[in-house]
Structures are given as C-alpha cells and as structure tokens.
N, CA, C and O atoms as CSV, one atom per row, in Angstrom:
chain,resi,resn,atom,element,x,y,z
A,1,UNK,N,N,50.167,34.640,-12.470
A,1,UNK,CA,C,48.981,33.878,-12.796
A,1,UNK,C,C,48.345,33.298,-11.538
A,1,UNK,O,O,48.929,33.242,-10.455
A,2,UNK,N,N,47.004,32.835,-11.782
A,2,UNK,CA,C,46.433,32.334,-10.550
A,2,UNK,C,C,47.258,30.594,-10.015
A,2,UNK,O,O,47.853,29.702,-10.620
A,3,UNK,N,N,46.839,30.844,-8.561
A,3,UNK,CA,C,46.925,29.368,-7.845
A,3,UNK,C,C,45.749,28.416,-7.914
A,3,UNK,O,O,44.578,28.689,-8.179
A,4,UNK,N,N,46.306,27.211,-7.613
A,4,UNK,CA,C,45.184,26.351,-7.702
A,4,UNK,C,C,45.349,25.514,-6.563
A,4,UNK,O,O,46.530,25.182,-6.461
A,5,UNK,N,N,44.557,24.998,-5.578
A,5,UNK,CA,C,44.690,24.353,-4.667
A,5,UNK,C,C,43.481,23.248,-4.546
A,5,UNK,O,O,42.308,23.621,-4.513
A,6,UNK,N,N,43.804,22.035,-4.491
A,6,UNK,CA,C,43.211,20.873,-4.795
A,6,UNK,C,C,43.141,20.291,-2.955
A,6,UNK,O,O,44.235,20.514,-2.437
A,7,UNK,N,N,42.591,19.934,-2.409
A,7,UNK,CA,C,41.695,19.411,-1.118
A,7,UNK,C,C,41.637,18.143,-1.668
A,7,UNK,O,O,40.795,18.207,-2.564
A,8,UNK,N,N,42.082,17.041,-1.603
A,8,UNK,CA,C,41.782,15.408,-1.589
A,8,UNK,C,C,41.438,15.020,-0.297
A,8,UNK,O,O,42.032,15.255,0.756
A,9,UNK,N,N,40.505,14.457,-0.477
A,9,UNK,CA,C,39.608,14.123,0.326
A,9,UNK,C,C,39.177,12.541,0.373
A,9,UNK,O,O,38.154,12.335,-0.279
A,10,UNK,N,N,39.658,11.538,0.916
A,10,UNK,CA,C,39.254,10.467,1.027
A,10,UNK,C,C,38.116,9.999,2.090
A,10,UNK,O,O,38.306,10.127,3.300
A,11,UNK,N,N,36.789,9.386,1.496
A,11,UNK,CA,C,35.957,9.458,2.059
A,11,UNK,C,C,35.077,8.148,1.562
A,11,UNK,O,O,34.570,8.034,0.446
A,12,UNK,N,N,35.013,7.255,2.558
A,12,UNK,CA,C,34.300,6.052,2.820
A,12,UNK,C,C,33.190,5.923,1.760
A,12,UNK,O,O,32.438,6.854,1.473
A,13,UNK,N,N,33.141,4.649,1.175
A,13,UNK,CA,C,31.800,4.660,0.220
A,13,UNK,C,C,30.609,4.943,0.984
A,13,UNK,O,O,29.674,5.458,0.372
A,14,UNK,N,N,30.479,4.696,2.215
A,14,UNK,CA,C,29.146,4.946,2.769
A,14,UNK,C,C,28.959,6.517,3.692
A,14,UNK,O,O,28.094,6.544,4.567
A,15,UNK,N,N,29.752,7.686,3.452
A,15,UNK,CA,C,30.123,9.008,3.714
A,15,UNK,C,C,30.131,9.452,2.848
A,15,UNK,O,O,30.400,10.627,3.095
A,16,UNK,N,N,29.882,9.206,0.792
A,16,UNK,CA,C,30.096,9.818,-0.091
A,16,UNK,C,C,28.741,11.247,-0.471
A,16,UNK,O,O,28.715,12.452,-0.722
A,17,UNK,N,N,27.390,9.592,-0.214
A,17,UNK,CA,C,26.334,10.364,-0.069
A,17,UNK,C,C,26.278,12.059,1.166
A,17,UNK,O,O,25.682,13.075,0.807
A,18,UNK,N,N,26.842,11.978,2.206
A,18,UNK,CA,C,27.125,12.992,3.409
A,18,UNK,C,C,27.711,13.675,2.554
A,18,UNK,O,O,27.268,14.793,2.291
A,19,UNK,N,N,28.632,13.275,2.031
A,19,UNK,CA,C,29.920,14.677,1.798
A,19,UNK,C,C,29.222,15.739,0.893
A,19,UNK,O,O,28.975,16.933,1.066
A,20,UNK,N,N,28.954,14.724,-0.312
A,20,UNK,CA,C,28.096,15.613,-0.694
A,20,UNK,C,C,27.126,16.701,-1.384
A,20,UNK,O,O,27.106,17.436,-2.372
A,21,UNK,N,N,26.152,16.281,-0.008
A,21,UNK,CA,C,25.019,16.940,0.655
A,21,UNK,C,C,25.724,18.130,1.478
A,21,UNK,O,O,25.056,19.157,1.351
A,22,UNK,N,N,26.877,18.318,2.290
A,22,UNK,CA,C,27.155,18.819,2.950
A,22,UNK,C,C,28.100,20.001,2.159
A,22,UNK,O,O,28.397,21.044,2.742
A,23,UNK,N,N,28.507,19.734,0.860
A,23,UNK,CA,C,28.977,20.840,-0.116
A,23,UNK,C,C,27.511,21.266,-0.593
A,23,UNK,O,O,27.193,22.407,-0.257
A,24,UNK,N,N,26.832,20.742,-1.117
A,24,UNK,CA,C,25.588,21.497,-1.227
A,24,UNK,C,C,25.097,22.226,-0.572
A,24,UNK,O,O,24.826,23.340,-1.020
A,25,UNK,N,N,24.684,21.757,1.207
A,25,UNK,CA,C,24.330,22.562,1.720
A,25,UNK,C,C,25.451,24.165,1.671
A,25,UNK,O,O,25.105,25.209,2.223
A,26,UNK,N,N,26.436,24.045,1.096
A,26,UNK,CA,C,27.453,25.005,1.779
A,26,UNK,C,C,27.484,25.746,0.448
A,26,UNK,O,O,28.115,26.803,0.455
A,27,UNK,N,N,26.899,25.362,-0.717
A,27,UNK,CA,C,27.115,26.104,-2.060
A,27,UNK,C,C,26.738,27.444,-1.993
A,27,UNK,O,O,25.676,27.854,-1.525
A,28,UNK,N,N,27.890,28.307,-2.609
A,28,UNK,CA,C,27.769,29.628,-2.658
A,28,UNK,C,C,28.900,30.679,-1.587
A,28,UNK,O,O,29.209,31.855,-1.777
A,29,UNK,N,N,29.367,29.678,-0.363
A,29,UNK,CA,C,29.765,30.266,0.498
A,29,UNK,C,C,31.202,30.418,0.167
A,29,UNK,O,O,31.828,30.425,1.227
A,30,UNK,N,N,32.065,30.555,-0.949
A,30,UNK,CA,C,33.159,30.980,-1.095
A,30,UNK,C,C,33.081,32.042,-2.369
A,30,UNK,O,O,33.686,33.107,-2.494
A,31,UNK,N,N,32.241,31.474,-3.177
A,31,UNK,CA,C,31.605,32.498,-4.147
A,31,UNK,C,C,32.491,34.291,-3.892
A,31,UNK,O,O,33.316,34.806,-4.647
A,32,UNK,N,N,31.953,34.829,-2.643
A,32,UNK,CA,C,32.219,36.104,-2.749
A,32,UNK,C,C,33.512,36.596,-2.234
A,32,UNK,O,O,34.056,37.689,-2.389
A,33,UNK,N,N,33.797,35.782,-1.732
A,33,UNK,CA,C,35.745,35.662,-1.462
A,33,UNK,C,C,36.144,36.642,-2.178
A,33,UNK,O,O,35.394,36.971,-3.098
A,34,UNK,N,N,37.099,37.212,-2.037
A,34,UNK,CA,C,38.290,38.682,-2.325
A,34,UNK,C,C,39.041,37.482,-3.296
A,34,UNK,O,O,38.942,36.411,-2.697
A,35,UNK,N,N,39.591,37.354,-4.296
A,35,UNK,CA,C,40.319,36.499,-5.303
A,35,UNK,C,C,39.792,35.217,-5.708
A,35,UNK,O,O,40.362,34.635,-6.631
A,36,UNK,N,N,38.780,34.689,-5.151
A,36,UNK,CA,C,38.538,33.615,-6.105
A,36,UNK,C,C,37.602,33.700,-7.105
A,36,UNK,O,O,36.696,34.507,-7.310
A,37,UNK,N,N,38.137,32.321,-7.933
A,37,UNK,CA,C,38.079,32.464,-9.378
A,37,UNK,C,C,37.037,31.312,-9.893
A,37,UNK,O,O,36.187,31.409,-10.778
A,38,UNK,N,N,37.451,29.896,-8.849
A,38,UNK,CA,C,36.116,28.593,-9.049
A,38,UNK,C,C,36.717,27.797,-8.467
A,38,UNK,O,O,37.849,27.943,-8.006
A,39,UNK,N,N,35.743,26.434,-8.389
A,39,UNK,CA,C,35.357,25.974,-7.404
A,39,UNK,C,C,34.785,24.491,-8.717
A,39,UNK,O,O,34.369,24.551,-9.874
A,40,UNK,N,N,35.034,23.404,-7.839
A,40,UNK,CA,C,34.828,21.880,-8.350
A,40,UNK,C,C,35.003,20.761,-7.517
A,40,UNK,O,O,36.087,20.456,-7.020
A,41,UNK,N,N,33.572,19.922,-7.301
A,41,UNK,CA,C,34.172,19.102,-6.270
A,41,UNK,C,C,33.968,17.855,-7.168
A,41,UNK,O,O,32.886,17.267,-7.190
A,42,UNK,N,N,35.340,17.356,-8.117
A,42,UNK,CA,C,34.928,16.244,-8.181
A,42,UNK,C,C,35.391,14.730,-7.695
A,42,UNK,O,O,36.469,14.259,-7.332
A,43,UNK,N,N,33.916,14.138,-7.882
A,43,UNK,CA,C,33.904,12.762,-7.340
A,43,UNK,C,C,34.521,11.299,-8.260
A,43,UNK,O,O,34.208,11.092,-9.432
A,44,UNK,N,N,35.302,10.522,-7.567
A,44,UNK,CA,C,35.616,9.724,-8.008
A,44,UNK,C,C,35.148,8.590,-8.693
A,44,UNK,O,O,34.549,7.799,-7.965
A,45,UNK,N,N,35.255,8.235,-10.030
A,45,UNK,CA,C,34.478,7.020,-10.706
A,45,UNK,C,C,34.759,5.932,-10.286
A,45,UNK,O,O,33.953,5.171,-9.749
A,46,UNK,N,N,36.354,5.632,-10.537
A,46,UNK,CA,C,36.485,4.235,-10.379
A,46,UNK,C,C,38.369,4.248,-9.598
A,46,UNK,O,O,39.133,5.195,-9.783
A,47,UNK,N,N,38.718,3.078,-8.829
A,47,UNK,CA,C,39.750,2.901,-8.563
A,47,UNK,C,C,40.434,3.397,-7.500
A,47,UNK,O,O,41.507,2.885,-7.182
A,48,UNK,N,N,39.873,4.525,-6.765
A,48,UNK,CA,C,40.023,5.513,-5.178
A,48,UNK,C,C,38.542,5.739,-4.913
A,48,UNK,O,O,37.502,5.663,-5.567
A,49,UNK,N,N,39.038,6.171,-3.175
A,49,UNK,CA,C,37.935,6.975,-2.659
A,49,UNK,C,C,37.876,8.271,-2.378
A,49,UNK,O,O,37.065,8.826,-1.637
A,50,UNK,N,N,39.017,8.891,-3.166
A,50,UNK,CA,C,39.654,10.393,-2.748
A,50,UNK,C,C,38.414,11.370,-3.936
A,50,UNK,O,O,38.158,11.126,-5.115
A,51,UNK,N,N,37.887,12.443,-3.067
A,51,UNK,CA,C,37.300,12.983,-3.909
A,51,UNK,C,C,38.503,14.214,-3.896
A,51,UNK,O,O,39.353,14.297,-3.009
A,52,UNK,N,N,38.380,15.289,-5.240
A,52,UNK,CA,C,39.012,16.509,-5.372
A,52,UNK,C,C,38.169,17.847,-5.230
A,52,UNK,O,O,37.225,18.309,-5.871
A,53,UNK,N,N,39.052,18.373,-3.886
A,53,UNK,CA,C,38.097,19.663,-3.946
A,53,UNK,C,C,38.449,20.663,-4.661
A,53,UNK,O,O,38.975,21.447,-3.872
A,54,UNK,N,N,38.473,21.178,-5.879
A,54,UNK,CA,C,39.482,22.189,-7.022
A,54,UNK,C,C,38.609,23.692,-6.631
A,54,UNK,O,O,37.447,24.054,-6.820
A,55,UNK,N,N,39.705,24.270,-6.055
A,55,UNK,CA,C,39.681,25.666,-6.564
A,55,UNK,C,C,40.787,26.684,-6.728
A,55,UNK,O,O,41.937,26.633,-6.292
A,56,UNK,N,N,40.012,27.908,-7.669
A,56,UNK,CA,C,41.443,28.294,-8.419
A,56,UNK,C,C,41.374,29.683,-7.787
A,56,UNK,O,O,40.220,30.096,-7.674
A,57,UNK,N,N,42.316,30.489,-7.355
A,57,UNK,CA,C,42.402,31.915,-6.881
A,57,UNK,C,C,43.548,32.919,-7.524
A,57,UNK,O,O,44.697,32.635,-7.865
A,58,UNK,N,N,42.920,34.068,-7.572
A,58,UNK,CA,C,43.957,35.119,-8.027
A,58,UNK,C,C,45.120,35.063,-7.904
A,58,UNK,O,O,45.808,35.613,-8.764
A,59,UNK,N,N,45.787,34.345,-6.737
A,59,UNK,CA,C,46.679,34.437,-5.839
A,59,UNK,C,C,47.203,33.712,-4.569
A,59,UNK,O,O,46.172,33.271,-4.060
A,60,UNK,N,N,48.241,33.353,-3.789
A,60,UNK,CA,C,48.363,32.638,-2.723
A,60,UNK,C,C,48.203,33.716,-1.844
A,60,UNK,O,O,48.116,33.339,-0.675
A,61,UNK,N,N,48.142,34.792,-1.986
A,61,UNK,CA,C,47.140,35.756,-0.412
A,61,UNK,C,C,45.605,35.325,-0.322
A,61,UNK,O,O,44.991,34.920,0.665
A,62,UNK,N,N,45.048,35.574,-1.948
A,62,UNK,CA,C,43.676,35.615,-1.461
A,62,UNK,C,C,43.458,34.141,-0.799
A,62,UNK,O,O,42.665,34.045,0.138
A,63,UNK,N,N,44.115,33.050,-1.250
A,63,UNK,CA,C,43.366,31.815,-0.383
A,63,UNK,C,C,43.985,32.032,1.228
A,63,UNK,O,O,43.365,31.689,2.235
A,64,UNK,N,N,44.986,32.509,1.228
A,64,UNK,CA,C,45.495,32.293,2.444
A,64,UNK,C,C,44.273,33.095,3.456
A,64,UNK,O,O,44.093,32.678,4.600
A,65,UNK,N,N,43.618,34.056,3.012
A,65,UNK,CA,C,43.103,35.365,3.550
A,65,UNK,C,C,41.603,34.214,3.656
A,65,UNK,O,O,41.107,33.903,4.739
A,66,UNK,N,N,41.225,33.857,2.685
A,66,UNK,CA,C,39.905,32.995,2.969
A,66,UNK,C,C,40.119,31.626,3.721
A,66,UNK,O,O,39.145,30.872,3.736
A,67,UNK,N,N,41.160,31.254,4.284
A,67,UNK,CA,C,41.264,30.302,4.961
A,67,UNK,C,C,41.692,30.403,6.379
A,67,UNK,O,O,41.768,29.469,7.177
A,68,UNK,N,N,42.009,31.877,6.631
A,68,UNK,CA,C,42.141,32.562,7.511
A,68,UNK,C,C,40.710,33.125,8.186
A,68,UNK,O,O,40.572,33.065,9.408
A,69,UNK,N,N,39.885,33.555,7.518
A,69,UNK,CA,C,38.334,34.121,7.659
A,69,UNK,C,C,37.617,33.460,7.659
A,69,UNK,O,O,37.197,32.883,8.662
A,70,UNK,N,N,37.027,33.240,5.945
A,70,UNK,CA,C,35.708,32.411,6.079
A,70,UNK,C,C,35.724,31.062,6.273
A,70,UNK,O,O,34.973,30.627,7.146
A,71,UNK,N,N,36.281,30.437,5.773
A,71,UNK,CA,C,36.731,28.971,6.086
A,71,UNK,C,C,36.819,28.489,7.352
A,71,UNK,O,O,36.333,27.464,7.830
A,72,UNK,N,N,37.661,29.552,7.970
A,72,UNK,CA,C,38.037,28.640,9.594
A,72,UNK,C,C,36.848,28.989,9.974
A,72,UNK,O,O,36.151,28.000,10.199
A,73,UNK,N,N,36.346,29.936,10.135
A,73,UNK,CA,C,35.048,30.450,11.002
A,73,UNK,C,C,33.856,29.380,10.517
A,73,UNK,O,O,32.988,29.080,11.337
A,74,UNK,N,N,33.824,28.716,8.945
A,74,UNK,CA,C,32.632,27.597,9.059
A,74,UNK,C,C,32.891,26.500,9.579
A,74,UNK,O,O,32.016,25.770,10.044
A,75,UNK,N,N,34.391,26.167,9.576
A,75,UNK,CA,C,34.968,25.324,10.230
A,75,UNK,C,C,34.807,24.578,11.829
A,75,UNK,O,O,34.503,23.485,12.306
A,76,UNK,N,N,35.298,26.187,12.366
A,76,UNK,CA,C,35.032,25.994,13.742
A,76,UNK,C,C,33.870,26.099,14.492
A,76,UNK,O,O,33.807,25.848,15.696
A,77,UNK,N,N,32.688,26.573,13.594
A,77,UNK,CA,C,31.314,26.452,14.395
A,77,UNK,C,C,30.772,25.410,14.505
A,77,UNK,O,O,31.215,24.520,13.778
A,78,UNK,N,N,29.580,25.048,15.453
A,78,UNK,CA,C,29.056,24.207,16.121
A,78,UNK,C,C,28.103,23.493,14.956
A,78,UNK,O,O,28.261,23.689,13.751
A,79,UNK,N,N,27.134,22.671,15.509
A,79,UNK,CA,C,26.079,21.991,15.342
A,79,UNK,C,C,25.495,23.221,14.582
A,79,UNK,O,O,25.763,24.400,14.349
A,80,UNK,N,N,24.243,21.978,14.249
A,80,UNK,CA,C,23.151,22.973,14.210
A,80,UNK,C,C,22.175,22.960,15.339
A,80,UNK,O,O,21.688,21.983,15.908
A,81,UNK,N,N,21.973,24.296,15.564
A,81,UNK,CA,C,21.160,24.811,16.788
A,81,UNK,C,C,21.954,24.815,17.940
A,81,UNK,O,O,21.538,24.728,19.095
A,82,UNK,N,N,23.721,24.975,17.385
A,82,UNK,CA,C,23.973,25.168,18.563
A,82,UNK,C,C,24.710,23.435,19.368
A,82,UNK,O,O,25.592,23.300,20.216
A,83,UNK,N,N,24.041,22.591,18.782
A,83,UNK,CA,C,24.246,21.211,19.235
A,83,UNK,C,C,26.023,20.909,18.609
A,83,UNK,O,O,26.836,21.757,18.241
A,84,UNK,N,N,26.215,19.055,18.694
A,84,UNK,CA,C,27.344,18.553,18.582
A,84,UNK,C,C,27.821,18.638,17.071
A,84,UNK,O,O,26.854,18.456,16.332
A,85,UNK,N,N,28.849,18.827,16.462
A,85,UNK,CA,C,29.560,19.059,15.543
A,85,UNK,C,C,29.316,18.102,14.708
A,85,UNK,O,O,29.637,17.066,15.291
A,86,UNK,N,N,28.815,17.790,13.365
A,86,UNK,CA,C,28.630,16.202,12.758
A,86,UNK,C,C,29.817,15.774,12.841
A,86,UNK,O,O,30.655,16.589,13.226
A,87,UNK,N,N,30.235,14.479,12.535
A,87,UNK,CA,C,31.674,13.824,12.430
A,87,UNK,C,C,31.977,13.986,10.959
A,87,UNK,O,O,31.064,14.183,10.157
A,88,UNK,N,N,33.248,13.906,10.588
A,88,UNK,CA,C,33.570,14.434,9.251
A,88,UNK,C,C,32.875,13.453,8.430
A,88,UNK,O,O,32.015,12.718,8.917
A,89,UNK,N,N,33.199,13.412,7.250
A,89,UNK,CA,C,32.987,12.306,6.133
A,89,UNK,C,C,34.070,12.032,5.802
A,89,UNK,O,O,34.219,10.994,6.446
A,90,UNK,N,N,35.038,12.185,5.232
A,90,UNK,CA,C,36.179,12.298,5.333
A,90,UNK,C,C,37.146,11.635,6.310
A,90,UNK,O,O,37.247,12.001,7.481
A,91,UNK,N,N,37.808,10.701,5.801
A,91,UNK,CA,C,38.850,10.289,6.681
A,91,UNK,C,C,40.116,10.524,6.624
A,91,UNK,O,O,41.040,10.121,7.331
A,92,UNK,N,N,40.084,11.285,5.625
A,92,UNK,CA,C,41.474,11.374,5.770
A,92,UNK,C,C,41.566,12.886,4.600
A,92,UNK,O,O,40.677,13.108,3.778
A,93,UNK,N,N,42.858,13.816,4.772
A,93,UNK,CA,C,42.813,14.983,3.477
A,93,UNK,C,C,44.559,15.004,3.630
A,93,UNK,O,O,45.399,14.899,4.524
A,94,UNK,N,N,44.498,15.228,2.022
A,94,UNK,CA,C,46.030,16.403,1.829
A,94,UNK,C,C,45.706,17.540,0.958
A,94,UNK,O,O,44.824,17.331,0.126
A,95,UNK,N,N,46.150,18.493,0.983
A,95,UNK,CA,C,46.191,19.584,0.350
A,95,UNK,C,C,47.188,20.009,-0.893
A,95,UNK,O,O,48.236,20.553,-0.544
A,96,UNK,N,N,47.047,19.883,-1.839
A,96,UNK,CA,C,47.986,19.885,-2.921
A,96,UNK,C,C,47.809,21.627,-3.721
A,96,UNK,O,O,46.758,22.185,-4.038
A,97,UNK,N,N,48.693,21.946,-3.813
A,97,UNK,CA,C,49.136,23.899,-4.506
A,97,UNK,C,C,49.532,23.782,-5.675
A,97,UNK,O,O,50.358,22.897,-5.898
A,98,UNK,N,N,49.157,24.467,-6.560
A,98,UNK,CA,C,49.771,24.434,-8.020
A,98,UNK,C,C,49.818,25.770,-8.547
A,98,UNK,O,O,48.870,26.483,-8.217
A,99,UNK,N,N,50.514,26.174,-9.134
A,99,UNK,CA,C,50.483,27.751,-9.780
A,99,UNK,C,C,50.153,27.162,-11.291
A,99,UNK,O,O,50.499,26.052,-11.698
A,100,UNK,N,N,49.414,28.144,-12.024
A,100,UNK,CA,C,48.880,28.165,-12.912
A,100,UNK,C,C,49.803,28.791,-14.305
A,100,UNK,O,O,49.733,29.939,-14.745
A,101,UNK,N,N,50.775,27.521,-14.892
A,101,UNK,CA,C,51.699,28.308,-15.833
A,101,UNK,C,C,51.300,28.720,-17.219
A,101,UNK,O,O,51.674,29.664,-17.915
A,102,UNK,N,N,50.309,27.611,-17.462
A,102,UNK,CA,C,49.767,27.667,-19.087
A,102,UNK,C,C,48.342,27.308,-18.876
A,102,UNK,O,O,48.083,26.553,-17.939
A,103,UNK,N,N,46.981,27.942,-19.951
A,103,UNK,CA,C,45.793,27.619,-19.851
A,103,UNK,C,C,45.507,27.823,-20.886
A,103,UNK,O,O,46.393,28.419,-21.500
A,104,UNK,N,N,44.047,27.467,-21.822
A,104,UNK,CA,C,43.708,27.447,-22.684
A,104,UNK,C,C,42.220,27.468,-22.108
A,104,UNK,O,O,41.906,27.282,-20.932
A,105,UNK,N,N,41.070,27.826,-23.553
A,105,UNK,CA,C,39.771,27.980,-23.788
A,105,UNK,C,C,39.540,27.705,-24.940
A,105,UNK,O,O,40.308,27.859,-25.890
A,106,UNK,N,N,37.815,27.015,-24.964
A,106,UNK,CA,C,37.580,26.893,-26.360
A,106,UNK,C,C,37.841,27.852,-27.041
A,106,UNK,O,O,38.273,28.898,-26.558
A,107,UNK,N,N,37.640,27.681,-28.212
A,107,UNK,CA,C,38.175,28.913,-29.173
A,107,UNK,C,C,36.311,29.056,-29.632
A,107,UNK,O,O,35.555,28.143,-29.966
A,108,UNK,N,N,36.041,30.407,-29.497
A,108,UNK,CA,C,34.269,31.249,-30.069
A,108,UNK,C,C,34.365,30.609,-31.580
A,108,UNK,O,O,35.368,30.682,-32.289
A,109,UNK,N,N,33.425,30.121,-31.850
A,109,UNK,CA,C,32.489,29.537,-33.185
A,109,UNK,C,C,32.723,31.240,-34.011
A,109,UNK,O,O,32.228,31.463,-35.115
C-alpha cells in the first residue's frame, strides 16, 4: 500500500501569511512526480504553530526519487532573478512516514 509522509512545519504567526503564498506560488510542481498520489497543506486552527505538509505516494522509492530530483533542485535554487534566497518561514520541521494499512471512501449514492 501507499506511504504517507507528513512535513510539520512550525511557522511564526507573522510567516503564516509567506508560507502560504509560497505553496501557492509552487502549486502543481509535484503533481507530475513518478508515484504520487496527493498533496495537503494543512493549516493550523487553534493551539500550535505547526502547519502539516500531507502527501501520499505509491511507495517509499517514488518519494525518495522526488526528493532526490525535483525537490532538492527547487530547493537548492536561488532567488528570483538569480538574486538572494528568501529566508524560510518556517522555523523549525520534522518529517513524520506512515505506511498506509487501512483506508476507506464514501460509499456512491
């Protein structure tokens, strides 16, 4: 069954607005990935500042393979135009893995 890998992301009330804007700007760019399946960034209501970055993949190759490729490569590029790198939003991350043992769907009307 598929993996699931969750990105927590703790990020300053006044970096929430940045963060994001900065998944927006980036929407679509895992989309065509070799095994993935989706994608959720959600934001926290009440009680933390950790947002969750959820996504689910075929497999622990295919993420490994997109975090190897596309990921690091948006990662490690520059500015825009070339200029200084923004500073994160984010102060802090852990990365949490889950394999996918049991799932369910609405059930069709």
């Amino acid at each position: 069954m598929s993996v699931v890998k969750i990105n927590v992301l703790t990020v300053p009330a006044e970096q929430r607005e940045t963060l994001e804007k900065r998944f927006a700007s980036r929407a679509h760019a895992v989309e065509n990935s070799d095994g993935f399946e989706w994608f959720e960034l959600l934001r926290p209501v009440e009680g933390t500042d950790d947002y969750l970055v959820y996504t689910r993949w075929r497999d622990e190759e295919s993420f490994q393979a997109w975090m190897e490729g596309p990921m690091k490569a948006a990662h490690q590029g520059g500015g825009v135009e070339g200029g200084e790198r923004p500073k994160p939003a984010a102060s802090g991350s852990t990365l949490w893995s889950f394999e996918v043992v049991q799932q369910a769907a609405p059930k069709s009307a």
